[in-house]
C-alpha angles and dihedrals in degrees: 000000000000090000100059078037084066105035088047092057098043088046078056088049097045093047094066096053093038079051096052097037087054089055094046087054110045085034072227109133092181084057094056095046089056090061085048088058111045085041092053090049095050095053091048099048087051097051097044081049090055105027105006136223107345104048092039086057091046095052102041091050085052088049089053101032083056086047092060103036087048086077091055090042086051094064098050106039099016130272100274097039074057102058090044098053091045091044093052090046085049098049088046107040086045089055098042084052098046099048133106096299093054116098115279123219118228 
């Protein structure tokens, strides 16, 4: 259980910065928000499957929270400092939320 707790929050870390790479590649916005969001559905799929709504809730708001204050962060300390910063936030806060005290399902 703690170890697809894990992988799940730092799929949730990593799909901000692949997001972001793939954008950055194609120079395609739309491509990279597609990523977003198939990464943001597995993960939440994955966490209402473990610990049901709430979490799930919770960690998907802090995916996209970081998402949004990625593009702040950016202008101050540099686009990819700020992936990293928000995907680590990400990674940690998701896995903090989903953990043993989080609502189990049956």
């Amino acid at each position: 259980m703690e170890v697809m707790r894990l992988f799940t929050s730092l799929l949730a870390g990593m799909t901000l910065a692949v997001g972001f790479g793939v954008a950055q590649i194609t120079g395609n916005r739309l491509v990279g928000g597609i990523v977003l969001v198939i990464g943001a559905a597995i993960c939440g799929y994955r966490w209402w499957q473990s610990v049901g709504w709430f979490p799930t809730i919770a960690s998907e708001f802090v995916f996209f929270a970081s998402f949004v204050a990625s593009h702040p962060l950016a202008k101050q300390i540099g686009a990819w400092p700020a992936v990293a910063v928000v995907g680590a936030v990400t990674v940690v806060a998701s896995f903090v939320l989903t953990g043993p005290r989080a609502h189990q399902r049956p």
